[in-house]
Amino acid sequence: MNPTDTDQHRLEQVQSQLADALSAAGRDPDSCSLIVVSKTQSAARLAPLVQGQALALGENYLSEALEKIETLGPGCQWHYIGAIQSNKTADIAAHFDWVHTLDRAKIAQRLNDQRPAQMAPLKVLIQVNIDDEPQKAGCRIDQLADLADTIAAYPRLQLKGLMSIPKPNPQDPARAHQRLAQCLHDLQDRHFGMTELSMGMSGDMREAVAAGATQVRIGTAIFGPRPTKETL
Ligand SMILES: *Cc1c(COP(=O)(O)O)cnc(C)c1O
């Protein structure tokens, strides 16, 4: 295989694009971490990537994620970034380090109750429906403060910040990111432990970093286009 066409090479390219974006924004090189979105990628494909370095991996589909966690092990940090149904919370609470997609009180309660006692509190982000799209998951902006208060009261959850998946906006890709940053800012008076902004994907990483992202979630730029779910 051409050495410039490997996952490792593209991962390094994305890492250096992230470093460039941070530098262009006048930010500290360590102030934004890369979540490698590994949904639909096999454990065999991921194994060489995680051998040399401790990666943060983002997964959307629970059963394939559990297999990879079992195979690739605790050397990686595991981030759950998919939709959460109630019947999935026990496995999410028992196997992940971070959850990015918490958007309602009922799920917060279940994750809190089901987080195993011997594990550290589960780090959670509230997913915000930043463009107020009716079909999309995420807490509405006007309900954010209440949900943050509810989550902050749970001892087995650690409320770390906000996450969003904005509507594509080629004219002004920074706008939704700036709005999420403002939401975080508004919450920080009451919740000073909220410091994280999970925003930015393969198509808008640079804009997200400029707006203050502390975690970017990148799949396609590393692995290429994913198979559609139907062909899995
Ligand atoms: C799939 C996915 C990503 C990665 O998107 P790319 O465009 O492939 O980088 C990021 N965040 C979430 C929530 C996703 O589901």
mmCIF file of N, CA and C in Angstrom, residues 113-160:
data_model
loop_
_atom_site.group_PDB
_atom_site.id
_atom_site.type_symbol
_atom_site.label_atom_id
_atom_site.label_comp_id
_atom_site.label_asym_id
_atom_site.label_seq_id
_atom_site.Cartn_x
_atom_site.Cartn_y
_atom_site.Cartn_z
ATOM 1 N N ASP A 113 -27.610 6.038 37.907
ATOM 2 C CA ASP A 113 -27.930 4.870 38.728
ATOM 3 C C ASP A 113 -27.143 3.638 38.287
ATOM 4 N N GLN A 114 -26.790 3.595 37.005
ATOM 5 C CA GLN A 114 -26.167 2.388 36.452
ATOM 6 C C GLN A 114 -24.646 2.489 36.328
ATOM 7 N N ARG A 115 -24.061 3.624 36.637
ATOM 8 C CA ARG A 115 -22.607 3.737 36.578
ATOM 9 C C ARG A 115 -22.018 2.869 37.691
ATOM 10 N N PRO A 116 -21.195 1.855 37.356
ATOM 11 C CA PRO A 116 -20.684 0.954 38.389
ATOM 12 C C PRO A 116 -19.880 1.707 39.457
ATOM 13 N N ALA A 117 -20.064 1.271 40.695
ATOM 14 C CA ALA A 117 -19.482 1.987 41.840
ATOM 15 C C ALA A 117 -17.965 2.058 41.783
ATOM 16 N N GLN A 118 -17.329 1.035 41.209
ATOM 17 C CA GLN A 118 -15.858 1.020 41.216
ATOM 18 C C GLN A 118 -15.263 1.895 40.117
ATOM 19 N N MET A 119 -16.103 2.450 39.249
ATOM 20 C CA MET A 119 -15.584 3.317 38.181
ATOM 21 C C MET A 119 -15.697 4.785 38.598
ATOM 22 N N ALA A 120 -14.844 5.611 37.981
ATOM 23 C CA ALA A 120 -14.947 7.058 38.204
ATOM 24 C C ALA A 120 -16.296 7.543 37.665
ATOM 25 N N PRO A 121 -16.786 8.673 38.175
ATOM 26 C CA PRO A 121 -18.026 9.214 37.603
ATOM 27 C C PRO A 121 -17.914 9.348 36.085
ATOM 28 N N LEU A 122 -19.035 9.104 35.416
ATOM 29 C CA LEU A 122 -19.085 9.173 33.954
ATOM 30 C C LEU A 122 -19.059 10.646 33.517
ATOM 31 N N LYS A 123 -18.138 10.984 32.625
ATOM 32 C CA LYS A 123 -18.054 12.363 32.124
ATOM 33 C C LYS A 123 -19.119 12.548 31.046
ATOM 34 N N VAL A 124 -19.936 13.564 31.215
ATOM 35 C CA VAL A 124 -21.034 13.753 30.266
ATOM 36 C C VAL A 124 -21.053 15.167 29.686
ATOM 37 N N LEU A 125 -21.520 15.238 28.442
ATOM 38 C CA LEU A 125 -21.782 16.502 27.759
ATOM 39 C C LEU A 125 -23.263 16.534 27.426
ATOM 40 N N ILE A 126 -23.855 17.689 27.498
ATOM 41 C CA ILE A 126 -25.245 17.834 27.056
ATOM 42 C C ILE A 126 -25.249 18.135 25.564
ATOM 43 N N GLN A 127 -25.984 17.292 24.813
ATOM 44 C CA GLN A 127 -26.154 17.579 23.384
ATOM 45 C C GLN A 127 -27.213 18.666 23.236
ATOM 46 N N VAL A 128 -26.855 19.714 22.526
ATOM 47 C CA VAL A 128 -27.741 20.858 22.336
ATOM 48 C C VAL A 128 -28.250 20.872 20.893
ATOM 49 N N ASN A 129 -29.546 21.030 20.733
ATOM 50 C CA ASN A 129 -30.147 21.173 19.396
ATOM 51 C C ASN A 129 -29.978 22.633 18.987
ATOM 52 N N ILE A 130 -28.781 22.930 18.498
ATOM 53 C CA ILE A 130 -28.326 24.327 18.387
ATOM 54 C C ILE A 130 -29.066 25.101 17.312
ATOM 55 N N ASP A 131 -29.582 24.408 16.286
ATOM 56 C CA ASP A 131 -30.344 25.090 15.236
ATOM 57 C C ASP A 131 -31.850 24.910 15.418
ATOM 58 N N ASP A 132 -32.242 24.354 16.569
ATOM 59 C CA ASP A 132 -33.659 24.161 16.881
ATOM 60 C C ASP A 132 -34.378 23.421 15.753
ATOM 61 N N GLU A 133 -33.790 22.294 15.349
ATOM 62 C CA GLU A 133 -34.376 21.498 14.264
ATOM 63 C C GLU A 133 -35.335 20.477 14.868
ATOM 64 N N PRO A 134 -36.577 20.436 14.384
ATOM 65 C CA PRO A 134 -37.590 19.582 15.011
ATOM 66 C C PRO A 134 -37.241 18.094 15.023
ATOM 67 N N GLN A 135 -36.555 17.603 13.979
ATOM 68 C CA GLN A 135 -36.276 16.158 13.905
ATOM 69 C C GLN A 135 -35.028 15.753 14.673
ATOM 70 N N LYS A 136 -34.266 16.720 15.143
ATOM 71 C CA LYS A 136 -32.945 16.384 15.660
ATOM 72 C C LYS A 136 -32.934 16.199 17.173
ATOM 73 N N ALA A 137 -32.061 15.286 17.624
ATOM 74 C CA ALA A 137 -31.859 15.098 19.059
ATOM 75 C C ALA A 137 -31.225 16.348 19.654
ATOM 76 N N GLY A 138 -31.257 16.424 20.961
ATOM 77 C CA GLY A 138 -30.587 17.525 21.631
ATOM 78 C C GLY A 138 -31.547 18.354 22.456
ATOM 79 N N CYS A 139 -31.008 18.888 23.523
ATOM 80 C CA CYS A 139 -31.777 19.734 24.423
ATOM 81 C C CYS A 139 -32.002 21.096 23.761
ATOM 82 N N ARG A 140 -33.205 21.641 23.916
ATOM 83 C CA ARG A 140 -33.443 23.006 23.415
ATOM 84 C C ARG A 140 -32.681 24.010 24.277
ATOM 85 N N ILE A 141 -32.266 25.097 23.659
ATOM 86 C CA ILE A 141 -31.466 26.088 24.385
ATOM 87 C C ILE A 141 -32.226 26.622 25.604
ATOM 88 N N ASP A 142 -33.531 26.805 25.476
ATOM 89 C CA ASP A 142 -34.274 27.374 26.612
ATOM 90 C C ASP A 142 -34.483 26.365 27.748
ATOM 91 N N GLN A 143 -34.124 25.089 27.524
ATOM 92 C CA GLN A 143 -34.236 24.089 28.598
ATOM 93 C C GLN A 143 -32.891 23.652 29.141
ATOM 94 N N LEU A 144 -31.848 24.293 28.631
ATOM 95 C CA LEU A 144 -30.494 23.873 28.957
ATOM 96 C C LEU A 144 -30.131 24.090 30.429
ATOM 97 N N ALA A 145 -30.487 25.227 30.955
ATOM 98 C CA ALA A 145 -30.101 25.544 32.338
ATOM 99 C C ALA A 145 -30.731 24.546 33.315
ATOM 100 N N ASP A 146 -32.004 24.199 33.095
ATOM 101 C CA ASP A 146 -32.676 23.228 33.968
ATOM 102 C C ASP A 146 -32.025 21.859 33.879
ATOM 103 N N LEU A 147 -31.726 21.436 32.655
ATOM 104 C CA LEU A 147 -31.120 20.111 32.500
ATOM 105 C C LEU A 147 -29.726 20.092 33.134
ATOM 106 N N ALA A 148 -28.984 21.165 32.978
ATOM 107 C CA ALA A 148 -27.644 21.228 33.591
ATOM 108 C C ALA A 148 -27.750 21.118 35.111
ATOM 109 N N ASP A 149 -28.715 21.809 35.709
ATOM 110 C CA ASP A 149 -28.896 21.725 37.165
ATOM 111 C C ASP A 149 -29.222 20.298 37.588
ATOM 112 N N THR A 150 -30.091 19.644 36.828
ATOM 113 C CA THR A 150 -30.484 18.271 37.144
ATOM 114 C C THR A 150 -29.277 17.340 37.088
ATOM 115 N N ILE A 151 -28.517 17.434 36.013
ATOM 116 C CA ILE A 151 -27.372 16.532 35.844
ATOM 117 C C ILE A 151 -26.313 16.796 36.908
ATOM 118 N N ALA A 152 -26.092 18.065 37.206
ATOM 119 C CA ALA A 152 -25.038 18.418 38.164
ATOM 120 C C ALA A 152 -25.306 17.833 39.550
ATOM 121 N N ALA A 153 -26.567 17.539 39.849
ATOM 122 C CA ALA A 153 -26.909 16.990 41.163
ATOM 123 C C ALA A 153 -26.626 15.494 41.278
ATOM 124 N N TYR A 154 -26.335 14.833 40.169
ATOM 125 C CA TYR A 154 -26.084 13.387 40.210
ATOM 126 C C TYR A 154 -24.616 13.094 40.539
ATOM 127 N N PRO A 155 -24.365 12.338 41.606
ATOM 128 C CA PRO A 155 -22.976 12.106 42.034
ATOM 129 C C PRO A 155 -22.169 11.201 41.112
ATOM 130 N N ARG A 156 -22.842 10.377 40.326
ATOM 131 C CA ARG A 156 -22.105 9.433 39.482
ATOM 132 C C ARG A 156 -21.914 9.961 38.069
ATOM 133 N N LEU A 157 -22.345 11.221 37.848
ATOM 134 C CA LEU A 157 -22.101 11.884 36.563
ATOM 135 C C LEU A 157 -21.252 13.125 36.830
ATOM 136 N N GLN A 158 -20.357 13.404 35.898
ATOM 137 C CA GLN A 158 -19.579 14.635 35.994
ATOM 138 C C GLN A 158 -19.895 15.476 34.758
ATOM 139 N N LEU A 159 -20.602 16.567 34.975
ATOM 140 C CA LEU A 159 -21.040 17.401 33.854
ATOM 141 C C LEU A 159 -19.872 18.244 33.355
ATOM 142 N N LYS A 160 -19.431 17.970 32.126
ATOM 143 C CA LYS A 160 -18.202 18.593 31.632
ATOM 144 C C LYS A 160 -18.430 19.672 30.581
#
